[in-house]
Amino acid sequence: MDDLPEKKDPKRKPKSGMSRRNFLKISGVSAVAPFAAPLIAATSVLEVEAQAATGMQGPGKVPVTLNVNGKNLNAQLEPRVTLLDALRDQFELTGAKRVCDRGTCGACTVHLDGKAVYSCSVLAIDAQGHQITTIESLSQDGKLHPLQQAFVDNDAQQCGFCTPGFVMACKAFLDHHPNPTMEQIKHGVSGNFCRCGTYAGIRAALMQAAKTAKGA
Amino acid sequence: MADNERDYSWPAPEKRSLIGKRLNRVDGPLKAAGKAKYTYDVHPPGMLFGKGVRSPYAHAKVASIDTSAAEKMPGVKAIHIIQGPGSEIQWAGDYVVEVAAVDEPTARDAVRAIKVEYQPLPHFLDDFTEPKNLPEDNGPLSPRDIFNMLDDDDPESTKRAVSAIQQRGIKFQVTPQLVERMKSNEVPEEVIKALQSAPMKEEQKTDSPYQKEAETVKGDPDAAFKQAEVISEGVYGCPVITHCCMESHGSIAEWTDDNHLMVHISTQNISASAPQYFQALSIPAGNVHIHQDHIGGGFGSKFGVDRWDIAAANASKKAGGKPVRHMLERDAELEMAGSRPSFYGRVKVGAKKDGTLVAWESHTWGTGGPGSAGAPQVPYVVNVPAIRRQYVNVRTHTGPARAWRAPSHPQACLITMGALEDLAAKLQMDPVDFLLKNIELTGTRANVYSEELKIASELMGWKQKWRPRGQNGSGPVKRGLGVSIHTWGGRGHSSDCALTLHPDSSVDIKMGTQDLGTGTRTAILMVAADSLGIPMEQIQLNIGDNQYPPSGPSGGSTTIGGVSASTRRASVDALHALFEKIAPALGAQPGDLEAANGKIQVKGNPAKSMSWKNACARLGAQPIQVVGKNPGPGNLIDSGVGGAMMADVSVDTETGIVKMNKMVCVQDCGLVISMKTAESQCYGAMIMGIASTLYEEKIMDPQTGRMVNPTMDFYRLAGIGDVGDLVVHMMTGKGYDERGPIGLGEPPTVSPMASISNAVANAIGVRVPFMPITPDRVLAALNQGANHAAV
Ligand code: FES
Ligand code: FES
């Protein structure tokens, strides 16, 4: 079970040790998955914690402080604003993309305390007190991270809209699986979609990045 | 030397420094760093958030609109009625009222506070049931009806068309332009004459959702079926699917003054968007500035300026010119922003015992929403000698169709290749042998297909792996192989390339084109750098703005042909001007010079040379500015490609789950400019095709008239673990390169459905007739097959 990733939820470990997409696959339902909704409630634990810590919030704007890429950023936000929208519309960190806006596609993936989360499914107020890492911090001084370079080398992107989310998902996956097998890759980043169809490149990029990391 | 004598032709293989190489895409680092700016990311100061009230009914009249509560809400800056009382809504989710507010939550609340009353009207959504009770086909003819009636090989068809025109009349104007077009398409003189004197008639209004197109008859299908020794009959089809671009449709519109509009828009059509604002807002097209750096997917759905884009511009005007961003939310995107027409058909096809195809008959239908779906032409690619075909367009109250990669081809290919593989199974022939046996029926590209099928077979291991139907193992999991071939046109669109050589040795290019992720930037730079003999990094490329010289929309695989040809011509012209400047200094004639490795040198005498930098320095104050055009002098591009695809699947006959093992794509696209991004087009096409074969369907609820699955958890795409191994082989070298670059966005998207569905049939021994091939459909097909066997 160790090779199956629990990357989307920083707190909760599903008992089955299965990713959501895996669960759908195993249940034999390919097009319609009526039970997807409860499984994406990745924020529930955080939500409870946040309320306990801060009391009831809203419905008007409240002050919010987010630690993003090592910096504290402040804004006045309604409690219903997601982490994704806060990053994009308040702080101009537009690497994370809004695509499905309900925890399916992974285009909004960022790291919360080193784990990949769908930032569209985390409220900004709940992300307070956590270390948020976005794609913008991955390349330093204009130099791409080896994983990003591997995306470039293997043409793991076409339109590129899914790419930042994929890079962040792959980064978290590699952090936990430094020597991935192809089977692990197929499960490990199956929480992200690409419409242009760049999966062949992404698989190759993950293999290359793992090798580079070992060589380093 | 006059322009028309100048040699623009592509460099010979040994002279190509970059063309055809496997290089990284030039905007790859920006995208991987998350720093590429898309329309959705644009956020000018003071920007308002636009959102719309959308109709819950598929068909209704707007009765009344009350915006008073929303107007009073703090933060609401503009309310604009898009479709006022009396308007007729034709599909669920269509926009009725636009609001713009200071932030998104407020805009959302304002939408909820607006009260719209509707008078619901009956809707029709059923495109799946075979059309019955068709209206009589004695109404006036459309141009397509006439086209359908004509058959080059059958002189009788001209007579039939003339008498139909005289009896039924026509429903279109015969303009001089149309006559020109018909002449160039070799429409017989008698038909054109008949049209010019034909009575114009109004089409009878009918309540029927069905529009029957004129039947096409070629040869003598009745006699041919009598000669057929084996006949196969079947039904096939695929539902409406959506484009589901990752970046939804939308724009940010801002009136910079009373008469100037700045628009950031997610579009495949930079150069021709401004006139669409003129049509809607009467603002001169020259006053509309269109800009886009990157686009998050289009696939044919982003050519037009849409209702919501115009609404954003209207809302901006009402808000004193402040920028208004309206990007569609996912449900709106899936409901309205593009769908691919469905196509269903009942097919009968006959052959001799040795596999020689003799006859085809098909009754097909499909929907493209309220308008026309555009009848896919069957049989596809394989031109069976005797044909009878009939198509019925079904009008439904669903979001309108838009071009979807290779419009009509995947659907036509599915039905044709499905019917042919069923026939091959009945003949007990290997379907590859069956295709090869009939390959002459594919016409001019027969050799291309033969060569590709051979290569694909090797890459797939077809000979070793293929088993006849019903012989794919005794366990519950059956393995099967499928094959399909396809074509596409793709001649280059018109394109202007403005290229400047500066005295400081830098080069810049400006073009009003766009890079959809297909690698357009990379290809332009490879052509320019290869032609000028300098590194790509030395060239500054500017695209994505309508202030640059125009290029056509990126659709129909016409971009690479257009931009590579205009860039090549611009580069050759600029070099020529540079040669003229420096020839005296090298003691040579301009015609004796060539550019290579960052130098200008005398041909055959590289010792006599000048560095690029020194050469440009001799320009003095005056840069060299040229505009290369397509079309233009020299034969640089062509049209028409062939491709072959094979699929290897495993099907669990107990659960009905289909697993992709492997796919092989062998594709011709003339001269490959950028190998890596070309291969990516093929990988992507296979993956998209896997999704449309196994998962995708726009499911409509007949009761409510709404889409049941307008979210990405219920509208499922393929994931990284769903696609199996993928192999791509590009055809290159003699026979291909000399044709020049031909577009690649469409062709490899055509065959996936056909090849995978054939592989499933081969695996389980029965045809799963309709896409997507979901587990329930596999099990149903197996059940039915068993029943058939029992009877
Ligand atoms: S936008 Fe967050 S998962 Fe799709
Ligand atoms: S590269 Fe376009 S969606 Fe992935």
Tab-separated table of N, CA and C in Angstrom, chain B residues 30-117:
chain	number	residue	atom	x	y	z
B	30	LEU	N	8.716	28.717	-19.920
B	30	LEU	CA	7.747	29.658	-19.345
B	30	LEU	C	6.520	28.909	-18.809
B	31	LYS	N	6.065	27.959	-19.582
B	31	LYS	CA	4.879	27.197	-19.180
B	31	LYS	C	5.184	26.315	-17.971
B	32	ALA	N	6.319	25.647	-18.002
B	32	ALA	CA	6.662	24.754	-16.884
B	32	ALA	C	6.904	25.549	-15.605
B	33	ALA	N	7.308	26.808	-15.764
B	33	ALA	CA	7.546	27.640	-14.582
B	33	ALA	C	6.254	28.242	-14.039
B	34	GLY	N	5.143	28.024	-14.746
B	34	GLY	CA	3.868	28.608	-14.313
B	34	GLY	C	3.793	30.095	-14.591
B	35	LYS	N	4.674	30.582	-15.459
B	35	LYS	CA	4.728	32.025	-15.697
B	35	LYS	C	4.094	32.438	-17.017
B	36	ALA	N	3.677	31.474	-17.812
B	36	ALA	CA	2.975	31.833	-19.050
B	36	ALA	C	1.644	32.467	-18.681
B	37	LYS	N	1.335	33.623	-19.283
B	37	LYS	CA	0.090	34.320	-18.948
B	37	LYS	C	-1.007	33.956	-19.945
B	38	TYR	N	-2.079	33.453	-19.418
B	38	TYR	CA	-3.262	33.123	-20.219
B	38	TYR	C	-4.293	34.229	-20.026
B	39	THR	N	-5.294	34.229	-20.885
B	39	THR	CA	-6.354	35.233	-20.742
B	39	THR	C	-6.931	35.201	-19.332
B	40	TYR	N	-7.139	33.994	-18.827
B	40	TYR	CA	-7.738	33.836	-17.499
B	40	TYR	C	-6.882	34.506	-16.417
B	41	ASP	N	-5.598	34.679	-16.689
B	41	ASP	CA	-4.683	35.234	-15.684
B	41	ASP	C	-4.577	36.758	-15.744
B	42	VAL	N	-5.158	37.344	-16.779
B	42	VAL	CA	-5.010	38.796	-16.959
B	42	VAL	C	-5.867	39.519	-15.922
B	43	HIS	N	-5.272	40.488	-15.240
B	43	HIS	CA	-5.976	41.138	-14.134
B	43	HIS	C	-5.600	42.621	-14.090
B	44	PRO	N	-6.173	43.417	-15.002
B	44	PRO	CA	-5.820	44.842	-15.002
B	44	PRO	C	-6.374	45.529	-13.745
B	45	PRO	N	-5.771	46.640	-13.340
B	45	PRO	CA	-6.232	47.331	-12.138
B	45	PRO	C	-7.702	47.743	-12.278
B	46	GLY	N	-8.436	47.595	-11.197
B	46	GLY	CA	-9.840	48.012	-11.197
B	46	GLY	C	-10.769	47.034	-11.890
B	47	MET	N	-10.245	45.855	-12.195
B	47	MET	CA	-11.048	44.896	-12.964
B	47	MET	C	-12.305	44.456	-12.212
B	48	LEU	N	-13.411	44.382	-12.950
B	48	LEU	CA	-14.674	43.867	-12.405
B	48	LEU	C	-14.863	42.421	-12.863
B	49	PHE	N	-15.688	41.716	-12.103
B	49	PHE	CA	-15.940	40.309	-12.418
B	49	PHE	C	-17.322	40.163	-13.046
B	50	GLY	N	-17.345	39.640	-14.250
B	50	GLY	CA	-18.609	39.468	-14.965
B	50	GLY	C	-19.149	38.063	-14.758
B	51	LYS	N	-20.453	38.004	-14.580
B	51	LYS	CA	-21.133	36.710	-14.470
B	51	LYS	C	-22.501	36.853	-15.097
B	52	GLY	N	-23.117	35.745	-15.457
B	52	GLY	CA	-24.402	35.847	-16.133
B	52	GLY	C	-25.504	35.038	-15.490
B	53	VAL	N	-26.723	35.525	-15.678
B	53	VAL	CA	-27.907	34.729	-15.348
B	53	VAL	C	-28.125	33.801	-16.530
B	54	ARG	N	-28.308	32.496	-16.244
B	54	ARG	CA	-28.432	31.545	-17.347
B	54	ARG	C	-29.777	30.827	-17.293
B	55	SER	N	-30.317	30.557	-18.467
B	55	SER	CA	-31.650	29.963	-18.530
B	55	SER	C	-31.650	28.526	-18.026
B	56	PRO	N	-32.609	28.186	-17.140
B	56	PRO	CA	-32.726	26.796	-16.717
B	56	PRO	C	-33.497	25.961	-17.739
B	57	TYR	N	-34.076	26.598	-18.730
B	57	TYR	CA	-34.887	25.868	-19.710
B	57	TYR	C	-34.135	25.704	-21.023
B	58	ALA	N	-34.402	24.570	-21.676
B	58	ALA	CA	-33.771	24.319	-22.971
B	58	ALA	C	-34.471	25.098	-24.075
B	59	HIS	N	-35.762	25.356	-23.860
B	59	HIS	CA	-36.528	26.062	-24.886
B	59	HIS	C	-37.587	26.887	-24.162
B	60	ALA	N	-37.527	28.180	-24.284
B	60	ALA	CA	-38.450	29.031	-23.529
B	60	ALA	C	-38.425	30.438	-24.103
B	61	LYS	N	-39.477	31.179	-23.763
B	61	LYS	CA	-39.462	32.615	-24.062
B	61	LYS	C	-39.173	33.354	-22.769
B	62	VAL	N	-38.344	34.373	-22.844
B	62	VAL	CA	-38.122	35.199	-21.666
B	62	VAL	C	-39.376	36.052	-21.480
B	63	ALA	N	-40.019	35.933	-20.298
B	63	ALA	CA	-41.265	36.666	-20.065
B	63	ALA	C	-40.987	38.018	-19.412
B	64	SER	N	-40.199	38.013	-18.337
B	64	SER	CA	-39.910	39.286	-17.664
B	64	SER	C	-38.583	39.193	-16.932
B	65	ILE	N	-37.986	40.342	-16.707
B	65	ILE	CA	-36.699	40.397	-16.006
B	65	ILE	C	-36.774	41.490	-14.955
B	66	ASP	N	-36.424	41.149	-13.717
B	66	ASP	CA	-36.419	42.141	-12.648
B	66	ASP	C	-35.018	42.215	-12.038
B	67	THR	N	-34.344	43.325	-12.290
B	67	THR	CA	-32.966	43.459	-11.810
B	67	THR	C	-32.871	44.412	-10.613
B	68	SER	N	-34.037	44.855	-10.099
B	68	SER	CA	-34.009	45.953	-9.118
B	68	SER	C	-33.207	45.599	-7.859
B	69	ALA	N	-33.373	44.374	-7.369
B	69	ALA	CA	-32.659	44.007	-6.134
B	69	ALA	C	-31.151	44.009	-6.365
B	70	ALA	N	-30.738	43.486	-7.510
B	70	ALA	CA	-29.304	43.400	-7.805
B	70	ALA	C	-28.708	44.798	-7.963
B	71	GLU	N	-29.473	45.683	-8.574
B	71	GLU	CA	-28.966	47.044	-8.789
B	71	GLU	C	-28.603	47.730	-7.477
B	72	LYS	N	-29.361	47.379	-6.421
B	72	LYS	CA	-29.127	48.046	-5.141
B	72	LYS	C	-27.959	47.468	-4.371
B	73	MET	N	-27.440	46.334	-4.815
B	73	MET	CA	-26.381	45.680	-4.032
B	73	MET	C	-25.075	46.457	-4.116
B	74	PRO	N	-24.450	46.710	-2.958
B	74	PRO	CA	-23.155	47.390	-3.014
B	74	PRO	C	-22.154	46.527	-3.780
B	75	GLY	N	-21.361	47.164	-4.588
B	75	GLY	CA	-20.347	46.405	-5.333
B	75	GLY	C	-20.779	46.008	-6.723
B	76	VAL	N	-22.074	46.130	-7.010
B	76	VAL	CA	-22.536	45.805	-8.366
B	76	VAL	C	-22.366	47.053	-9.228
B	77	LYS	N	-21.597	46.940	-10.310
B	77	LYS	CA	-21.245	48.127	-11.093
B	77	LYS	C	-21.954	48.205	-12.437
B	78	ALA	N	-22.464	47.099	-12.923
B	78	ALA	CA	-23.165	47.141	-14.209
B	78	ALA	C	-24.088	45.946	-14.336
B	79	ILE	N	-25.244	46.205	-14.937
B	79	ILE	CA	-26.166	45.126	-15.275
B	79	ILE	C	-26.568	45.336	-16.717
B	80	HIS	N	-26.458	44.291	-17.504
B	80	HIS	CA	-26.742	44.427	-18.930
B	80	HIS	C	-27.662	43.274	-19.355
B	81	ILE	N	-28.777	43.629	-19.974
B	81	ILE	CA	-29.707	42.596	-20.454
B	81	ILE	C	-29.177	42.045	-21.773
B	82	ILE	N	-28.926	40.757	-21.804
B	82	ILE	CA	-28.421	40.141	-23.038
B	82	ILE	C	-29.582	39.704	-23.928
B	83	GLN	N	-30.552	39.033	-23.338
B	83	GLN	CA	-31.728	38.609	-24.099
B	83	GLN	C	-32.967	39.077	-23.336
B	84	GLY	N	-33.588	40.111	-23.817
B	84	GLY	CA	-34.702	40.737	-23.120
B	84	GLY	C	-36.000	39.966	-23.276
B	85	PRO	N	-37.074	40.447	-22.615
B	85	PRO	CA	-38.373	39.800	-22.717
B	85	PRO	C	-38.759	39.592	-24.180
B	86	GLY	N	-39.316	38.415	-24.477
B	86	GLY	CA	-39.688	38.097	-25.853
B	86	GLY	C	-38.653	37.239	-26.556
B	87	SER	N	-37.397	37.271	-26.051
B	87	SER	CA	-36.355	36.463	-26.704
B	87	SER	C	-36.655	34.974	-26.521
B	88	GLU	N	-36.279	34.203	-27.531
B	88	GLU	CA	-36.506	32.761	-27.455
B	88	GLU	C	-35.193	32.046	-27.159
B	89	ILE	N	-35.166	31.349	-26.049
B	89	ILE	CA	-33.985	30.588	-25.638
B	89	ILE	C	-33.998	29.248	-26.367
B	90	GLN	N	-32.840	28.837	-26.885
B	90	GLN	CA	-32.784	27.605	-27.680
B	90	GLN	C	-31.999	26.480	-27.008
B	91	TRP	N	-31.317	26.772	-25.911
B	91	TRP	CA	-30.624	25.700	-25.191
B	91	TRP	C	-30.450	26.103	-23.727
B	92	ALA	N	-30.451	25.100	-22.882
B	92	ALA	CA	-30.347	25.351	-21.450
B	92	ALA	C	-28.995	25.959	-21.125
B	93	GLY	N	-29.014	26.911	-20.222
B	93	GLY	CA	-27.765	27.517	-19.772
B	93	GLY	C	-27.402	28.776	-20.528
B	94	ASP	N	-28.193	29.125	-21.546
B	94	ASP	CA	-27.846	30.321	-22.328
B	94	ASP	C	-27.966	31.579	-21.457
B	95	TYR	N	-27.109	32.565	-21.762
B	95	TYR	CA	-27.060	33.784	-20.967
B	95	TYR	C	-28.239	34.708	-21.250
B	96	VAL	N	-28.782	35.292	-20.192
B	96	VAL	CA	-29.913	36.203	-20.327
B	96	VAL	C	-29.539	37.608	-19.831
B	97	VAL	N	-28.869	37.650	-18.671
B	97	VAL	CA	-28.478	38.944	-18.100
B	97	VAL	C	-27.019	38.865	-17.651
B	98	GLU	N	-26.279	39.945	-17.883
B	98	GLU	CA	-24.879	40.009	-17.447
B	98	GLU	C	-24.760	40.982	-16.279
B	99	VAL	N	-23.972	40.612	-15.266
B	99	VAL	CA	-23.668	41.570	-14.199
B	99	VAL	C	-22.161	41.697	-14.075
B	100	ALA	N	-21.714	42.853	-13.615
B	100	ALA	CA	-20.296	43.045	-13.320
B	100	ALA	C	-20.198	43.644	-11.929
B	101	ALA	N	-19.336	43.049	-11.102
B	101	ALA	CA	-19.227	43.503	-9.716
B	101	ALA	C	-17.768	43.522	-9.296
B	102	VAL	N	-17.509	44.139	-8.148
B	102	VAL	CA	-16.126	44.372	-7.724
B	102	VAL	C	-15.368	43.092	-7.402
B	103	ASP	N	-16.080	42.068	-6.978
B	103	ASP	CA	-15.395	40.791	-6.798
B	103	ASP	C	-16.330	39.654	-7.183
B	104	GLU	N	-15.773	38.466	-7.196
B	104	GLU	CA	-16.542	37.352	-7.734
B	104	GLU	C	-17.715	36.960	-6.831
B	105	PRO	N	-17.505	36.891	-5.517
B	105	PRO	CA	-18.642	36.548	-4.659
B	105	PRO	C	-19.815	37.519	-4.831
B	106	THR	N	-19.514	38.792	-4.955
B	106	THR	CA	-20.594	39.770	-5.136
B	106	THR	C	-21.307	39.551	-6.468
B	107	ALA	N	-20.537	39.278	-7.511
B	107	ALA	CA	-21.150	39.027	-8.817
B	107	ALA	C	-22.072	37.820	-8.736
B	108	ARG	N	-21.618	36.810	-8.010
B	108	ARG	CA	-22.418	35.602	-7.858
B	108	ARG	C	-23.738	35.924	-7.130
B	109	ASP	N	-23.637	36.698	-6.060
B	109	ASP	CA	-24.835	37.065	-5.305
B	109	ASP	C	-25.791	37.883	-6.179
B	110	ALA	N	-25.234	38.761	-6.987
B	110	ALA	CA	-26.072	39.611	-7.837
B	110	ALA	C	-26.832	38.764	-8.855
B	111	VAL	N	-26.156	37.771	-9.408
B	111	VAL	CA	-26.823	36.882	-10.368
B	111	VAL	C	-28.022	36.221	-9.699
B	112	ARG	N	-27.813	35.806	-8.452
B	112	ARG	CA	-28.902	35.142	-7.725
B	112	ARG	C	-30.052	36.105	-7.426
B	113	ALA	N	-29.739	37.383	-7.314
B	113	ALA	CA	-30.773	38.356	-6.927
B	113	ALA	C	-31.626	38.807	-8.117
B	114	ILE	N	-31.222	38.418	-9.324
B	114	ILE	CA	-31.998	38.828	-10.512
B	114	ILE	C	-33.103	37.807	-10.776
B	115	LYS	N	-34.315	38.323	-10.988
B	115	LYS	CA	-35.445	37.410	-11.204
B	115	LYS	C	-35.842	37.440	-12.670
B	116	VAL	N	-35.745	36.285	-13.293
B	116	VAL	CA	-36.186	36.171	-14.679
B	116	VAL	C	-37.334	35.176	-14.714
B	117	GLU	N	-38.428	35.578	-15.354
B	117	GLU	CA	-39.528	34.623	-15.547
B	117	GLU	C	-39.518	34.154	-16.995
